[in-house]
Amino acid sequence: MAMEVTGFMNRSNYIGRLAPSPTGAQHVGNARTFLVAWLHARSRGGTLLLRVEDLDTPRTKEWAGDQAIEDLEWLGLDWDEVADLQSLRESRYCEILGELKSQEVVYPCSCTRSEVEASSSAPHESQLDGAVYAGTCASRSASDAVDLDARGVRYAWRFRIPESTPAWSDELHGQQWLDARKLLGDFVVARSYGPTAYQLAVVADDHDQSITHVVRGDDLIYSTYRQHAIYQALGWPSPRMLHVPLVIGPDGKRLAKRHGDSRLSLMREKGHGPESLLGELAHSLGLLKSIRPVTAEELLSIVGSRDDWLRTIPRVPWVYNPQ
Ligand code: GLU
């Protein structure tokens, strides 16, 4: 993947990021989130980082990082700096994991995925964001990993979610609170095999890259509770968060291949410019009264002329019908 590690330039007091996961092609839903992230940063004179999140090794595709960059360029969304690839930062993640171990806020969990599912304290239908871990291994201390290693047992490092959950405010959805201990439970931050898990890597990156604002899809809204717990343990301030409602198909389900092809790369291959898609996205965000071709720059000037543009973004998923 052609990726350059750069030194950080003079930055504004807004530092945001565009963080595609190269696990497949970027589609209309990703474009909508990137557009909001770009408009939010640029309208405040912010700095934007491009961070290709190539952490999820088995699902990461060689071609997908470069393709995501071409998609962003095609959309007319730019960035100021390129952050390190996550795959190059494992030693930093290990260092942070070491700190969490020394605080005993993580423990080695050797439960298999099916054991976690089977012992989950919440029935499947009431799960908000995956199985709630029953705490089977929670009485272990970090040093118990030595014995597991000696016996060749594979395990994950699970983070102890604190007893009480702090409330937080989403830039779009406002005040948020749920009982994270009861409804989300202890979560995985690393594995004795394979790469660091998303929850730890993203906190490490956002902290080390001085990110002040995170704009991402609202499929990650529950992850914010987990990430806040990590920030708190490390004594780091957490960035402000804005979660963009998801894009769904006409059947009300999350946009997927069976709804039709909504890959940005396909639109490019067909020789389309981004203007008609941007027009649809802008209309869906309440930035245009009717759908018409528009450029990202033009949308920036529309946003620039209104300080309440976030208020017009519908808080519910957007229904998209790929043709
Ligand atoms: N890479 C993630 C995605 O493409 C975003 C992670 C984040 O913003 O925290 O959905």
mmCIF file of C-alpha atoms and ligand atoms in Angstrom:
data_model
loop_
_atom_site.group_PDB
_atom_site.id
_atom_site.type_symbol
_atom_site.label_atom_id
_atom_site.label_comp_id
_atom_site.label_asym_id
_atom_site.label_seq_id
_atom_site.Cartn_x
_atom_site.Cartn_y
_atom_site.Cartn_z
ATOM 1 C CA MET A 1 0.000 0.000 0.000
ATOM 2 C CA ALA A 2 1.452 3.373 -0.956
ATOM 3 C CA MET A 3 1.447 5.172 2.337
ATOM 4 C CA GLU A 4 3.774 7.770 3.639
ATOM 5 C CA VAL A 5 4.472 8.489 7.269
ATOM 6 C CA THR A 6 4.690 12.213 7.742
ATOM 7 C CA GLY A 7 5.697 14.504 10.560
ATOM 8 C CA PHE A 8 2.860 16.521 11.957
ATOM 9 C CA MET A 9 2.481 20.053 10.682
ATOM 10 C CA ASN A 10 1.189 23.098 12.482
ATOM 11 C CA ARG A 11 -2.236 22.165 13.629
ATOM 12 C CA SER A 12 -5.394 24.000 14.426
ATOM 13 C CA ASN A 13 -7.276 23.264 17.597
ATOM 14 C CA TYR A 14 -9.570 20.960 15.646
ATOM 15 C CA ILE A 15 -7.930 17.738 14.522
ATOM 16 C CA GLY A 16 -10.193 15.210 12.886
ATOM 17 C CA ARG A 17 -9.600 12.065 10.912
ATOM 18 C CA LEU A 18 -10.877 10.103 7.944
ATOM 19 C CA ALA A 19 -10.407 6.489 9.014
ATOM 20 C CA PRO A 20 -11.402 3.945 6.366
ATOM 21 C CA SER A 21 -11.071 0.252 7.152
ATOM 22 C CA PRO A 22 -9.535 -1.557 4.184
ATOM 23 C CA THR A 23 -11.654 -4.656 4.732
ATOM 24 C CA GLY A 24 -13.532 -4.215 1.459
ATOM 25 C CA ALA A 25 -14.827 -1.567 -0.917
ATOM 26 C CA GLN A 26 -16.121 1.743 0.453
ATOM 27 C CA HIS A 27 -19.769 2.322 -0.321
ATOM 28 C CA VAL A 28 -22.382 5.059 -0.149
ATOM 29 C CA GLY A 29 -22.689 4.757 3.642
ATOM 30 C CA ASN A 30 -18.971 5.363 4.106
ATOM 31 C CA ALA A 31 -19.136 8.311 1.692
ATOM 32 C CA ARG A 32 -21.885 9.935 3.748
ATOM 33 C CA THR A 33 -19.890 9.631 6.970
ATOM 34 C CA PHE A 34 -16.675 10.884 5.314
ATOM 35 C CA LEU A 35 -18.570 13.844 3.892
ATOM 36 C CA VAL A 36 -19.881 14.853 7.330
ATOM 37 C CA ALA A 37 -16.407 14.375 8.863
ATOM 38 C CA TRP A 38 -14.819 16.526 6.159
ATOM 39 C CA LEU A 39 -17.454 19.283 6.311
ATOM 40 C CA HIS A 40 -17.313 19.357 10.116
ATOM 41 C CA ALA A 41 -13.532 19.720 10.144
ATOM 42 C CA ARG A 42 -13.154 22.073 7.198
ATOM 43 C CA SER A 43 -15.973 24.395 8.238
ATOM 44 C CA ARG A 44 -14.113 24.940 11.517
ATOM 45 C CA GLY A 45 -10.742 25.450 9.878
ATOM 46 C CA GLY A 46 -9.655 22.061 11.226
ATOM 47 C CA THR A 47 -6.801 19.760 10.310
ATOM 48 C CA LEU A 48 -7.688 16.350 8.892
ATOM 49 C CA LEU A 49 -5.673 13.165 9.070
ATOM 50 C CA LEU A 50 -6.065 10.191 6.815
ATOM 51 C CA ARG A 51 -5.704 6.982 8.800
ATOM 52 C CA VAL A 52 -6.120 3.688 7.018
ATOM 53 C CA GLU A 53 -7.144 1.252 9.762
ATOM 54 C CA ASP A 54 -5.465 -1.907 8.526
ATOM 55 C CA LEU A 55 -5.612 -3.696 11.848
ATOM 56 C CA ASP A 56 -8.094 -6.441 11.312
ATOM 57 C CA THR A 57 -5.501 -8.569 9.503
ATOM 58 C CA PRO A 58 -7.528 -11.533 8.246
ATOM 59 C CA ARG A 59 -10.217 -9.273 6.823
ATOM 60 C CA THR A 60 -7.851 -6.576 5.524
ATOM 61 C CA LYS A 61 -7.516 -6.598 1.732
ATOM 62 C CA GLU A 62 -4.305 -5.510 0.010
ATOM 63 C CA TRP A 63 -6.138 -3.391 -2.561
ATOM 64 C CA ALA A 64 -8.712 -1.795 -0.306
ATOM 65 C CA GLY A 65 -6.555 0.927 1.312
ATOM 66 C CA ASP A 66 -5.467 2.420 -1.995
ATOM 67 C CA GLN A 67 -8.977 2.116 -3.318
ATOM 68 C CA ALA A 68 -10.386 3.978 -0.298
ATOM 69 C CA ILE A 69 -7.897 6.793 -0.966
ATOM 70 C CA GLU A 70 -9.019 6.987 -4.605
ATOM 71 C CA ASP A 71 -12.635 7.059 -3.441
ATOM 72 C CA LEU A 72 -11.961 9.993 -1.122
ATOM 73 C CA GLU A 73 -10.075 11.845 -3.858
ATOM 74 C CA TRP A 74 -12.916 11.199 -6.284
ATOM 75 C CA LEU A 75 -15.399 12.621 -3.784
ATOM 76 C CA GLY A 76 -13.218 15.746 -3.536
ATOM 77 C CA LEU A 77 -12.459 15.259 0.167
ATOM 78 C CA ASP A 78 -8.892 16.135 1.094
ATOM 79 C CA TRP A 79 -6.663 15.712 4.138
ATOM 80 C CA ASP A 80 -3.533 17.379 5.490
ATOM 81 C CA GLU A 81 -1.530 14.513 6.916
ATOM 82 C CA VAL A 82 -1.266 10.764 6.629
ATOM 83 C CA ALA A 83 -1.099 8.879 9.920
ATOM 84 C CA ASP A 84 0.894 5.697 10.461
ATOM 85 C CA LEU A 85 -0.749 2.479 9.428
ATOM 86 C CA GLN A 86 -2.035 0.596 12.454
ATOM 87 C CA SER A 87 -0.106 -2.488 11.393
ATOM 88 C CA LEU A 88 3.105 -0.502 12.051
ATOM 89 C CA ARG A 89 2.077 0.497 15.567
ATOM 90 C CA GLU A 90 1.827 -2.870 17.330
ATOM 91 C CA SER A 91 4.743 -2.090 19.667
ATOM 92 C CA ARG A 92 3.012 1.089 20.842
ATOM 93 C CA TYR A 93 -0.232 -0.817 21.443
ATOM 94 C CA CYS A 94 1.739 -3.417 23.440
ATOM 95 C CA GLU A 95 3.226 -0.682 25.574
ATOM 96 C CA ILE A 96 -0.251 0.664 26.374
ATOM 97 C CA LEU A 97 -1.541 -2.838 27.056
ATOM 98 C CA GLY A 98 1.356 -3.194 29.520
ATOM 99 C CA GLU A 99 0.106 -0.115 31.360
ATOM 100 C CA LEU A 100 -3.424 -1.554 31.511
ATOM 101 C CA LYS A 101 -2.019 -4.858 32.839
ATOM 102 C CA SER A 102 -0.067 -3.096 35.546
ATOM 103 C CA GLN A 103 -3.276 -1.372 36.641
ATOM 104 C CA GLU A 104 -5.097 -4.747 36.628
ATOM 105 C CA VAL A 105 -7.838 -3.260 34.472
ATOM 106 C CA VAL A 106 -7.391 -6.107 31.981
ATOM 107 C CA TYR A 107 -7.344 -9.848 32.589
ATOM 108 C CA PRO A 108 -6.603 -12.852 30.387
ATOM 109 C CA CYS A 109 -9.812 -14.517 29.205
ATOM 110 C CA SER A 110 -9.563 -17.962 27.667
ATOM 111 C CA CYS A 111 -13.262 -18.374 26.869
ATOM 112 C CA THR A 112 -14.015 -19.292 23.290
ATOM 113 C CA ARG A 113 -16.435 -17.237 21.240
ATOM 114 C CA SER A 114 -19.175 -19.868 21.675
ATOM 115 C CA GLU A 115 -18.605 -20.002 25.444
ATOM 116 C CA VAL A 116 -18.968 -16.223 25.576
ATOM 117 C CA GLU A 117 -22.206 -16.425 23.574
ATOM 118 C CA ALA A 118 -23.580 -19.312 25.628
ATOM 119 C CA SER A 119 -22.878 -17.764 29.030
ATOM 120 C CA SER A 120 -23.893 -14.241 28.057
ATOM 121 C CA SER A 121 -26.018 -12.573 30.682
ATOM 122 C CA ALA A 122 -28.298 -11.008 28.050
ATOM 123 C CA PRO A 123 -30.495 -13.034 25.702
ATOM 124 C CA HIS A 124 -29.576 -12.649 22.043
ATOM 125 C CA GLU A 125 -32.586 -10.485 21.163
ATOM 126 C CA SER A 126 -31.822 -7.939 23.856
ATOM 127 C CA GLN A 127 -28.116 -7.624 23.035
ATOM 128 C CA LEU A 128 -27.234 -4.068 22.110
ATOM 129 C CA ASP A 129 -23.804 -4.702 20.676
ATOM 130 C CA GLY A 130 -22.827 -8.365 20.858
ATOM 131 C CA ALA A 131 -22.871 -10.811 23.741
ATOM 132 C CA VAL A 132 -22.457 -9.349 27.233
ATOM 133 C CA TYR A 133 -19.550 -11.234 28.793
ATOM 134 C CA ALA A 134 -20.620 -13.156 31.891
ATOM 135 C CA GLY A 135 -17.307 -12.563 33.676
ATOM 136 C CA THR A 136 -16.168 -16.201 33.723
ATOM 137 C CA CYS A 137 -12.454 -15.258 33.786
ATOM 138 C CA ALA A 138 -12.830 -11.929 35.612
ATOM 139 C CA SER A 139 -11.341 -13.211 38.859
ATOM 140 C CA ARG A 140 -7.987 -13.692 37.132
ATOM 141 C CA SER A 141 -5.185 -11.212 37.520
ATOM 142 C CA ALA A 142 -2.921 -10.098 34.692
ATOM 143 C CA SER A 143 -0.083 -12.295 35.983
ATOM 144 C CA ASP A 144 -2.209 -15.427 35.392
ATOM 145 C CA ALA A 145 -1.261 -15.025 31.744
ATOM 146 C CA VAL A 146 2.165 -16.518 32.553
ATOM 147 C CA ASP A 147 0.584 -19.849 33.402
ATOM 148 C CA LEU A 148 -1.699 -19.770 30.342
ATOM 149 C CA ASP A 149 1.314 -19.038 28.137
ATOM 150 C CA ALA A 150 3.235 -21.934 29.700
ATOM 151 C CA ARG A 151 0.327 -24.260 28.975
ATOM 152 C CA GLY A 152 -0.037 -22.962 25.420
ATOM 153 C CA VAL A 153 -3.593 -21.707 26.075
ATOM 154 C CA ARG A 154 -4.783 -18.927 23.777
ATOM 155 C CA TYR A 155 -6.504 -16.006 25.457
ATOM 156 C CA ALA A 156 -7.784 -12.496 24.935
ATOM 157 C CA TRP A 157 -7.080 -9.519 27.162
ATOM 158 C CA ARG A 158 -10.427 -8.350 28.438
ATOM 159 C CA PHE A 159 -10.976 -4.878 29.876
ATOM 160 C CA ARG A 160 -12.923 -4.575 33.131
ATOM 161 C CA ILE A 161 -15.671 -2.107 32.429
ATOM 162 C CA PRO A 162 -16.050 0.141 35.502
ATOM 163 C CA GLU A 163 -18.923 -0.141 37.941
ATOM 164 C CA SER A 164 -20.348 3.240 37.030
ATOM 165 C CA THR A 165 -20.636 4.642 33.530
ATOM 166 C CA PRO A 166 -20.031 8.336 32.903
ATOM 167 C CA ALA A 167 -22.573 10.144 30.719
ATOM 168 C CA TRP A 168 -21.276 11.833 27.583
ATOM 169 C CA SER A 169 -22.596 14.103 24.915
ATOM 170 C CA ASP A 170 -22.654 13.311 21.214
ATOM 171 C CA GLU A 171 -22.312 16.361 18.949
ATOM 172 C CA LEU A 172 -25.340 15.180 16.991
ATOM 173 C CA HIS A 173 -27.426 12.985 19.307
ATOM 174 C CA GLY A 174 -26.878 14.958 22.511
ATOM 175 C CA GLN A 175 -26.672 13.440 25.986
ATOM 176 C CA GLN A 176 -25.926 9.694 26.112
ATOM 177 C CA TRP A 177 -25.992 7.255 28.958
ATOM 178 C CA LEU A 178 -26.555 3.583 29.516
ATOM 179 C CA ASP A 179 -25.339 1.121 32.115
ATOM 180 C CA ALA A 180 -22.279 -0.107 30.214
ATOM 181 C CA ARG A 181 -21.397 -2.713 32.794
ATOM 182 C CA LYS A 182 -24.781 -4.352 32.518
ATOM 183 C CA LEU A 183 -25.512 -3.836 28.821
ATOM 184 C CA LEU A 184 -22.073 -4.059 27.188
ATOM 185 C CA GLY A 185 -19.839 -5.862 29.693
ATOM 186 C CA ASP A 186 -16.098 -6.514 29.717
ATOM 187 C CA PHE A 187 -14.610 -6.310 26.233
ATOM 188 C CA VAL A 188 -11.557 -7.514 24.337
ATOM 189 C CA VAL A 189 -8.647 -5.105 23.784
ATOM 190 C CA ALA A 190 -5.949 -7.531 22.600
ATOM 191 C CA ARG A 191 -5.248 -11.194 21.996
ATOM 192 C CA SER A 192 -2.330 -13.441 22.881
ATOM 193 C CA TYR A 193 -2.430 -14.368 19.189
ATOM 194 C CA GLY A 194 -3.116 -11.930 16.348
ATOM 195 C CA PRO A 195 -3.195 -8.143 16.306
ATOM 196 C CA THR A 196 -4.449 -5.691 18.944
ATOM 197 C CA ALA A 197 -8.207 -5.238 18.927
ATOM 198 C CA TYR A 198 -9.929 -2.184 17.483
ATOM 199 C CA GLN A 199 -10.987 -0.696 20.847
ATOM 200 C CA LEU A 200 -7.424 -0.282 22.088
ATOM 201 C CA ALA A 201 -5.843 0.644 18.748
ATOM 202 C CA VAL A 202 -8.332 3.407 18.044
ATOM 203 C CA VAL A 203 -7.863 4.985 21.482
ATOM 204 C CA ALA A 204 -4.070 4.783 21.163
ATOM 205 C CA ASP A 205 -4.176 6.322 17.695
ATOM 206 C CA ASP A 206 -6.647 9.079 18.512
ATOM 207 C CA HIS A 207 -4.611 10.001 21.589
ATOM 208 C CA ASP A 208 -1.176 9.840 19.953
ATOM 209 C CA GLN A 209 -2.401 11.732 16.910
ATOM 210 C CA SER A 210 -4.007 14.422 19.114
ATOM 211 C CA ILE A 211 -7.436 13.887 17.578
ATOM 212 C CA THR A 212 -9.939 16.335 19.053
ATOM 213 C CA HIS A 213 -13.056 15.284 17.097
ATOM 214 C CA VAL A 214 -14.159 11.816 16.000
ATOM 215 C CA VAL A 215 -16.864 11.659 13.341
ATOM 216 C CA ARG A 216 -17.938 8.110 12.485
ATOM 217 C CA GLY A 217 -20.908 5.874 11.744
ATOM 218 C CA ASP A 218 -23.353 5.296 14.570
ATOM 219 C CA ASP A 219 -22.783 1.543 14.440
ATOM 220 C CA LEU A 220 -19.877 2.518 16.731
ATOM 221 C CA ILE A 221 -21.880 4.519 19.250
ATOM 222 C CA TYR A 222 -21.715 1.726 21.886
ATOM 223 C CA SER A 223 -17.977 1.447 21.356
ATOM 224 C CA THR A 224 -17.711 4.993 22.667
ATOM 225 C CA TYR A 225 -18.567 3.716 26.167
ATOM 226 C CA ARG A 226 -15.771 1.159 25.914
ATOM 227 C CA GLN A 227 -13.310 3.692 24.573
ATOM 228 C CA HIS A 228 -14.195 6.202 27.290
ATOM 229 C CA ALA A 229 -13.371 3.517 29.870
ATOM 230 C CA ILE A 230 -9.921 3.052 28.290
ATOM 231 C CA TYR A 231 -9.289 6.814 28.150
ATOM 232 C CA GLN A 232 -10.266 7.064 31.786
ATOM 233 C CA ALA A 233 -7.930 4.239 32.843
ATOM 234 C CA LEU A 234 -5.023 5.855 31.025
ATOM 235 C CA GLY A 235 -5.841 9.334 32.328
ATOM 236 C CA TRP A 236 -6.202 10.681 28.805
ATOM 237 C CA PRO A 237 -8.843 13.192 27.697
ATOM 238 C CA SER A 238 -11.264 11.740 25.168
ATOM 239 C CA PRO A 239 -12.073 13.484 21.893
ATOM 240 C CA ARG A 240 -15.521 14.853 21.133
ATOM 241 C CA MET A 241 -17.714 12.399 19.285
ATOM 242 C CA LEU A 242 -20.229 12.731 16.481
ATOM 243 C CA HIS A 243 -22.007 9.613 15.244
ATOM 244 C CA VAL A 244 -23.593 9.811 11.815
ATOM 245 C CA PRO A 245 -26.806 7.754 11.402
ATOM 246 C CA LEU A 246 -26.423 4.693 9.243
ATOM 247 C CA VAL A 247 -27.572 4.110 5.712
ATOM 248 C CA ILE A 248 -30.149 1.360 5.286
ATOM 249 C CA GLY A 249 -31.766 -0.343 2.315
ATOM 250 C CA PRO A 250 -35.473 -0.019 1.406
ATOM 251 C CA ASP A 251 -36.217 -3.076 3.592
ATOM 252 C CA GLY A 252 -34.979 -1.227 6.682
ATOM 253 C CA LYS A 253 -31.871 -3.410 7.036
ATOM 254 C CA ARG A 254 -28.338 -2.091 7.022
ATOM 255 C CA LEU A 255 -27.188 -1.385 3.454
ATOM 256 C CA ALA A 256 -25.614 -4.561 2.059
ATOM 257 C CA LYS A 257 -24.699 -6.201 -1.222
ATOM 258 C CA ARG A 258 -28.118 -7.773 -1.646
ATOM 259 C CA HIS A 259 -29.644 -4.285 -1.923
ATOM 260 C CA GLY A 260 -27.571 -3.655 -5.054
ATOM 261 C CA ASP A 261 -24.090 -2.390 -5.744
ATOM 262 C CA SER A 262 -23.337 0.864 -3.944
ATOM 263 C CA ARG A 263 -19.534 0.710 -4.196
ATOM 264 C CA LEU A 264 -17.915 4.079 -4.917
ATOM 265 C CA SER A 265 -15.297 2.355 -7.094
ATOM 266 C CA LEU A 266 -18.082 1.097 -9.375
ATOM 267 C CA MET A 267 -19.399 4.632 -9.863
ATOM 268 C CA ARG A 268 -15.868 5.702 -10.803
ATOM 269 C CA GLU A 269 -15.431 2.770 -13.181
ATOM 270 C CA LYS A 270 -18.671 3.734 -14.902
ATOM 271 C CA GLY A 271 -17.110 7.145 -15.534
ATOM 272 C CA HIS A 272 -19.473 9.027 -13.216
ATOM 273 C CA GLY A 273 -18.324 12.131 -11.418
ATOM 274 C CA PRO A 274 -19.156 12.448 -7.706
ATOM 275 C CA GLU A 275 -21.587 15.357 -8.127
ATOM 276 C CA SER A 276 -24.848 13.447 -8.356
ATOM 277 C CA LEU A 277 -23.990 11.205 -5.389
ATOM 278 C CA LEU A 278 -22.887 14.268 -3.395
ATOM 279 C CA GLY A 279 -26.219 15.896 -4.296
ATOM 280 C CA GLU A 280 -28.131 12.910 -2.921
ATOM 281 C CA LEU A 281 -25.991 12.770 0.213
ATOM 282 C CA ALA A 282 -26.332 16.506 0.804
ATOM 283 C CA HIS A 283 -30.095 16.277 0.385
ATOM 284 C CA SER A 284 -30.224 13.389 2.848
ATOM 285 C CA LEU A 285 -28.281 15.537 5.331
ATOM 286 C CA GLY A 286 -30.656 18.465 4.946
ATOM 287 C CA LEU A 287 -28.036 20.589 3.158
ATOM 288 C CA LEU A 288 -29.960 20.845 -0.134
ATOM 289 C CA LYS A 289 -33.716 21.355 -0.470
ATOM 290 C CA SER A 290 -33.806 19.236 -3.611
ATOM 291 C CA ILE A 291 -31.358 16.846 -5.216
ATOM 292 C CA ARG A 292 -28.999 18.470 -7.712
ATOM 293 C CA PRO A 293 -25.383 17.855 -8.727
ATOM 294 C CA VAL A 294 -22.997 19.563 -6.346
ATOM 295 C CA THR A 295 -19.289 19.502 -5.424
ATOM 296 C CA ALA A 296 -17.780 19.039 -1.977
ATOM 297 C CA GLU A 297 -16.406 22.603 -2.119
ATOM 298 C CA GLU A 298 -19.863 23.990 -2.862
ATOM 299 C CA LEU A 299 -21.266 22.068 0.106
ATOM 300 C CA LEU A 300 -18.541 23.530 2.272
ATOM 301 C CA SER A 301 -19.643 27.030 1.377
ATOM 302 C CA ILE A 302 -23.270 26.104 2.156
ATOM 303 C CA VAL A 303 -22.204 24.739 5.553
ATOM 304 C CA GLY A 304 -20.013 27.791 6.109
ATOM 305 C CA SER A 305 -23.006 30.060 5.719
ATOM 306 C CA ARG A 306 -25.045 28.234 8.387
ATOM 307 C CA ASP A 307 -23.883 27.601 11.902
ATOM 308 C CA ASP A 308 -26.753 25.227 12.639
ATOM 309 C CA TRP A 309 -26.181 22.749 9.820
ATOM 310 C CA LEU A 310 -25.796 19.810 12.209
ATOM 311 C CA ARG A 311 -29.350 20.443 13.406
ATOM 312 C CA THR A 312 -30.750 19.565 9.988
ATOM 313 C CA ILE A 313 -29.113 16.118 9.859
ATOM 314 C CA PRO A 314 -31.864 13.567 10.499
ATOM 315 C CA ARG A 315 -31.186 11.492 13.615
ATOM 316 C CA VAL A 316 -32.653 8.411 11.980
ATOM 317 C CA PRO A 317 -31.059 6.105 9.363
ATOM 318 C CA TRP A 318 -31.166 7.228 5.751
ATOM 319 C CA VAL A 319 -32.856 4.911 3.275
ATOM 320 C CA TYR A 320 -30.828 4.470 0.087
ATOM 321 C CA ASN A 321 -31.884 2.446 -2.899
ATOM 322 C CA PRO A 322 -28.910 1.453 -5.102
ATOM 323 C CA GLN A 323 -30.079 1.356 -8.713
HETATM 324 N N1 GLU B 1 -12.372 2.298 10.580
HETATM 325 C C1 GLU B 1 -13.711 2.380 11.115
HETATM 326 C C2 GLU B 1 -14.728 2.301 9.995
HETATM 327 O O1 GLU B 1 -14.378 2.363 8.835
HETATM 328 C C3 GLU B 1 -13.919 3.656 11.884
HETATM 329 C C4 GLU B 1 -13.403 3.541 13.265
HETATM 330 C C5 GLU B 1 -13.587 4.794 14.065
HETATM 331 O O2 GLU B 1 -13.895 5.834 13.499
HETATM 332 O O3 GLU B 1 -13.408 4.734 15.264
HETATM 333 O O4 GLU B 1 -15.896 2.135 10.292
#
